[in-house]
Amino acid sequence: NAGVTQTPKFQVLKTGQSMTLQCAQDMNHNSMYWYRQDPGMGLRLIYYSASEGTTDKGEVPNGYNVSRLNKREFSLRLESAAPSQTSVYFCASIISRGAEAFFGQGTRLTVV
Amino acid sequence: SQQGEEDPQALSIQEGENATMNCSYKTSINNLQWYRQNSGRGLVHLILIRSNEREKHSGRLRVTLDTSKKSSSLLITASRAADTASYFCATVLFQGAQKLVFGQGTRLTINP
């Protein structure tokens, strides 16, 4: 039982490049989330998906798009990376409202 | 803007002492959760307290919630070097889907 798996773990992009961060959970959870973590800022919600087929913006959605491909997978896409998107990205999932969240190990992204 | 704010931002104590971290938030919540993050790792759920609860215990952890003051505290008793980590409170809002909104965290260092 792997829990929440994020790929890649590390990535360096040049400004303007695009990439997709992958997240998959094997716990049959309904809701999935993408956060970014910057020093001194805690975690900020980018996008979330309450259930398969639905996505909603969080606190800092600009510059990102998401796809809830199926119940297991929730991807985050940067269409044109900017240095301000240098951060550590975390995916999380929750089985139902009111439950605890399970986090992946993170993707450390650097945009140069 | 972030919902929760932890206090202090950093705390350094001797092994065996108790560590207390506080969290304040702004809006009504469904529940409040505390998470731990070791350096370079994902977040791990510690304890959840519902809005109709005032205190909860789990091993060496004690969490209190005061909804009238919109605040919570996490007490770690008899601290160990292995407790060194960052601790985050997360408020849970039901706005359609569940949204987990994190504070900035408290960096706890336990000195042997």
GROMACS .gro file of C-alpha atoms in nm:
model
  224
    1ASN     CA    1   0.000   0.000   0.000
    2ALA     CA    2   0.196   0.299  -0.128
    3GLY     CA    3  -0.043   0.577  -0.012
    4VAL     CA    4   0.011   0.898  -0.211
    5THR     CA    5   0.283   0.888  -0.474
    6GLN     CA    6   0.421   1.195  -0.645
    7THR     CA    7   0.649   1.207  -0.948
    8PRO     CA    8   0.901   1.341  -1.011
    9LYS     CA    9   1.071   1.411  -0.677
   10PHE     CA   10   1.296   1.681  -0.820
   11GLN     CA   11   1.276   1.893  -1.135
   12VAL     CA   12   1.461   2.190  -1.278
   13LEU     CA   13   1.287   2.388  -1.550
   14LYS     CA   14   1.383   2.685  -1.758
   15THR     CA   15   1.150   2.984  -1.761
   16GLY     CA   16   0.875   2.928  -2.014
   17GLN     CA   17   0.896   2.549  -2.017
   18SER     CA   18   0.596   2.338  -1.932
   19MET     CA   19   0.562   2.027  -1.722
   20THR     CA   20   0.310   1.811  -1.543
   21LEU     CA   21   0.342   1.694  -1.185
   22GLN     CA   22   0.181   1.357  -1.128
   23CYS     CA   23  -0.001   1.236  -0.819
   24ALA     CA   24  -0.164   0.901  -0.759
   25GLN     CA   25  -0.327   0.750  -0.451
   26ASP     CA   26  -0.420   0.389  -0.394
   27MET     CA   27  -0.648   0.438  -0.092
   28ASN     CA   28  -0.973   0.489  -0.287
   29HIS     CA   29  -0.994   0.846  -0.156
   30ASN     CA   30  -1.251   1.080  -0.301
   31SER     CA   31  -1.087   1.419  -0.264
   32MET     CA   32  -0.743   1.523  -0.379
   33TYR     CA   33  -0.544   1.843  -0.333
   34TRP     CA   34  -0.239   2.026  -0.462
   35TYR     CA   35  -0.043   2.256  -0.230
   36ARG     CA   36   0.274   2.454  -0.266
   37GLN     CA   37   0.509   2.519   0.024
   38ASP     CA   38   0.741   2.815   0.031
   39PRO     CA   39   0.976   2.911   0.316
   40GLY     CA   40   0.788   3.098   0.587
   41MET     CA   41   0.455   3.064   0.403
   42GLY     CA   42   0.329   2.728   0.517
   43LEU     CA   43   0.119   2.536   0.266
   44ARG     CA   44  -0.106   2.718   0.023
   45LEU     CA   45  -0.383   2.545  -0.166
   46ILE     CA   46  -0.351   2.562  -0.544
   47TYR     CA   47  -0.638   2.342  -0.668
   48TYR     CA   48  -0.851   2.066  -0.530
   49SER     CA   49  -1.086   1.799  -0.655
   50ALA     CA   50  -1.374   1.700  -0.433
   51SER     CA   51  -1.451   1.394  -0.644
   52GLU     CA   52  -1.372   1.240  -0.978
   53GLY     CA   53  -1.471   1.479  -1.255
   54THR     CA   54  -1.467   1.798  -1.047
   55THR     CA   55  -1.194   2.052  -0.981
   56ASP     CA   56  -1.192   2.387  -0.802
   57LYS     CA   57  -0.950   2.671  -0.751
   58GLY     CA   58  -0.777   2.719  -0.421
   59GLU     CA   59  -0.590   3.015  -0.283
   60VAL     CA   60  -0.316   3.047  -0.548
   61PRO     CA   61  -0.437   2.894  -0.879
   62ASN     CA   62  -0.282   3.141  -1.126
   63GLY     CA   63  -0.030   2.980  -1.361
   64TYR     CA   64  -0.156   2.627  -1.297
   65ASN     CA   65  -0.406   2.382  -1.440
   66VAL     CA   66  -0.520   2.048  -1.306
   67SER     CA   67  -0.678   1.729  -1.432
   68ARG     CA   68  -0.857   1.469  -1.225
   69LEU     CA   69  -0.790   1.187  -1.466
   70ASN     CA   70  -0.975   0.925  -1.262
   71LYS     CA   71  -1.034   0.856  -0.896
   72ARG     CA   72  -0.669   0.766  -0.839
   73GLU     CA   73  -0.486   1.039  -1.027
   74PHE     CA   74  -0.473   1.418  -0.999
   75SER     CA   75  -0.214   1.602  -1.207
   76LEU     CA   76  -0.088   1.959  -1.186
   77ARG     CA   77   0.034   2.135  -1.500
   78LEU     CA   78   0.253   2.439  -1.535
   79GLU     CA   79   0.200   2.568  -1.889
   80SER     CA   80   0.476   2.830  -1.887
   81ALA     CA   81   0.695   2.805  -1.579
   82ALA     CA   82   0.810   3.120  -1.401
   83PRO     CA   83   1.076   3.163  -1.131
   84SER     CA   84   0.794   3.253  -0.886
   85GLN     CA   85   0.675   2.893  -0.918
   86THR     CA   86   0.994   2.762  -0.762
   87SER     CA   87   0.858   2.573  -0.463
   88VAL     CA   88   0.791   2.236  -0.310
   89TYR     CA   89   0.463   2.090  -0.431
   90PHE     CA   90   0.259   1.848  -0.225
   91CYS     CA   91  -0.033   1.633  -0.325
   92ALA     CA   92  -0.279   1.514  -0.062
   93SER     CA   93  -0.593   1.303  -0.050
   94ILE     CA   94  -0.887   1.259   0.186
   95ILE     CA   95  -1.134   0.974   0.191
   96SER     CA   96  -1.431   1.186   0.296
   97ARG     CA   97  -1.528   1.516   0.452
   98GLY     CA   98  -1.399   1.553   0.806
   99ALA     CA   99  -1.121   1.299   0.766
  100GLU     CA  100  -0.745   1.335   0.790
  101ALA     CA  101  -0.533   1.407   0.486
  102PHE     CA  102  -0.257   1.186   0.354
  103PHE     CA  103   0.034   1.358   0.184
  104GLY     CA  104   0.285   1.259  -0.078
  105GLN     CA  105   0.655   1.317  -0.027
  106GLY     CA  106   0.661   1.627  -0.242
  107THR     CA  107   0.812   1.749  -0.568
  108ARG     CA  108   1.090   2.004  -0.537
  109LEU     CA  109   1.066   2.230  -0.843
  110THR     CA  110   1.320   2.493  -0.940
  111VAL     CA  111   1.254   2.732  -1.226
  112VAL     CA  112   1.562   2.914  -1.355
  113SER     CA  113  -0.466   3.483   0.298
  114GLN     CA  114  -0.399   3.194   0.528
  115GLN     CA  115  -0.653   3.092   0.784
  116GLY     CA  116  -0.430   2.983   1.067
  117GLU     CA  117  -0.134   3.135   1.237
  118GLU     CA  118   0.096   2.939   1.463
  119ASP     CA  119   0.280   3.081   1.757
  120PRO     CA  120   0.570   3.072   1.816
  121GLN     CA  121   0.727   3.042   1.473
  122ALA     CA  122   1.023   2.862   1.630
  123LEU     CA  123   1.069   2.686   1.962
  124SER     CA  124   1.383   2.529   2.107
  125ILE     CA  125   1.369   2.326   2.431
  126GLN     CA  126   1.562   2.059   2.617
  127GLU     CA  127   1.477   1.695   2.586
  128GLY     CA  128   1.226   1.593   2.849
  129GLU     CA  129   1.057   1.932   2.866
  130ASN     CA  130   0.706   1.998   2.740
  131ALA     CA  131   0.647   2.187   2.416
  132THR     CA  132   0.338   2.399   2.357
  133MET     CA  133   0.239   2.541   2.021
  134ASN     CA  134  -0.058   2.764   1.956
  135CYS     CA  135  -0.277   2.817   1.653
  136SER     CA  136  -0.525   3.095   1.587
  137TYR     CA  137  -0.772   3.104   1.302
  138LYS     CA  138  -1.025   3.343   1.154
  139THR     CA  139  -1.347   3.172   1.047
  140SER     CA  140  -1.582   2.904   1.175
  141ILE     CA  141  -1.449   2.555   1.126
  142ASN     CA  142  -1.572   2.199   1.112
  143ASN     CA  143  -1.260   2.055   1.272
  144LEU     CA  144  -0.896   2.139   1.329
  145GLN     CA  145  -0.606   1.908   1.262
  146TRP     CA  146  -0.240   1.907   1.357
  147TYR     CA  147   0.031   1.775   1.126
  148ARG     CA  148   0.400   1.713   1.161
  149GLN     CA  149   0.664   1.756   0.890
  150ASN     CA  150   1.016   1.626   0.918
  151SER     CA  151   1.274   1.811   0.715
  152GLY     CA  152   1.242   1.734   0.345
  153ARG     CA  153   0.940   1.508   0.393
  154GLY     CA  154   0.565   1.522   0.349
  155LEU     CA  155   0.318   1.605   0.623
  156VAL     CA  156   0.193   1.340   0.859
  157HIS     CA  157  -0.138   1.367   1.043
  158LEU     CA  158  -0.111   1.374   1.423
  159ILE     CA  159  -0.451   1.446   1.570
  160LEU     CA  160  -0.794   1.582   1.479
  161ILE     CA  161  -1.030   1.771   1.708
  162ARG     CA  162  -1.387   1.847   1.608
  163SER     CA  163  -1.552   2.183   1.664
  164ASN     CA  164  -1.774   2.041   1.940
  165GLU     CA  165  -1.477   1.900   2.132
  166ARG     CA  166  -1.263   2.096   2.377
  167GLU     CA  167  -0.974   1.861   2.444
  168LYS     CA  168  -0.826   1.546   2.296
  169HIS     CA  169  -0.534   1.322   2.384
  170SER     CA  170  -0.320   1.084   2.182
  171GLY     CA  171  -0.017   0.935   2.353
  172ARG     CA  172   0.209   1.228   2.448
  173LEU     CA  173  -0.003   1.474   2.253
  174ARG     CA  174  -0.275   1.689   2.398
  175VAL     CA  175  -0.481   1.923   2.184
  176THR     CA  176  -0.725   2.186   2.304
  177LEU     CA  177  -0.975   2.386   2.104
  178ASP     CA  178  -1.147   2.709   2.207
  179THR     CA  179  -1.395   2.802   1.936
  180SER     CA  180  -1.496   3.122   2.115
  181LYS     CA  181  -1.139   3.248   2.090
  182LYS     CA  182  -1.077   3.072   1.757
  183SER     CA  183  -0.763   2.912   1.891
  184SER     CA  184  -0.606   2.573   1.950
  185SER     CA  185  -0.296   2.447   2.123
  186LEU     CA  186  -0.081   2.139   2.082
  187LEU     CA  187   0.112   2.014   2.383
  188ILE     CA  188   0.385   1.754   2.345
  189THR     CA  189   0.485   1.614   2.683
  190ALA     CA  190   0.822   1.467   2.776
  191SER     CA  191   0.977   1.573   2.447
  192ARG     CA  192   1.233   1.360   2.266
  193ALA     CA  193   1.500   1.448   2.011
  194ALA     CA  194   1.292   1.263   1.753
  195ASP     CA  195   1.012   1.519   1.802
  196THR     CA  196   1.226   1.776   1.621
  197ALA     CA  197   1.013   1.880   1.323
  198SER     CA  198   0.776   2.148   1.199
  199TYR     CA  199   0.421   2.137   1.326
  200PHE     CA  200   0.125   2.277   1.139
  201CYS     CA  201  -0.233   2.336   1.233
  202ALA     CA  202  -0.493   2.301   0.961
  203THR     CA  203  -0.847   2.423   0.981
  204VAL     CA  204  -1.111   2.229   0.798
  205LEU     CA  205  -1.383   2.422   0.622
  206PHE     CA  206  -1.677   2.265   0.447
  207GLN     CA  207  -1.738   2.482   0.144
  208GLY     CA  208  -1.895   2.228  -0.084
  209ALA     CA  209  -1.587   2.015  -0.068
  210GLN     CA  210  -1.359   1.995   0.229
  211LYS     CA  211  -1.080   2.250   0.228
  212LEU     CA  212  -0.780   2.210   0.452
  213VAL     CA  213  -0.618   2.548   0.520
  214PHE     CA  214  -0.277   2.548   0.684
  215GLY     CA  215  -0.096   2.790   0.906
  216GLN     CA  216   0.270   2.879   0.867
  217GLY     CA  217   0.393   2.624   1.116
  218THR     CA  218   0.610   2.610   1.426
  219ARG     CA  219   0.964   2.484   1.392
  220LEU     CA  220   1.036   2.275   1.703
  221THR     CA  221   1.391   2.179   1.799
  222ILE     CA  222   1.453   1.939   2.085
  223ASN     CA  223   1.807   1.963   2.222
  224PRO     CA  224   1.955   1.642   2.366
   0.00000   0.00000   0.00000
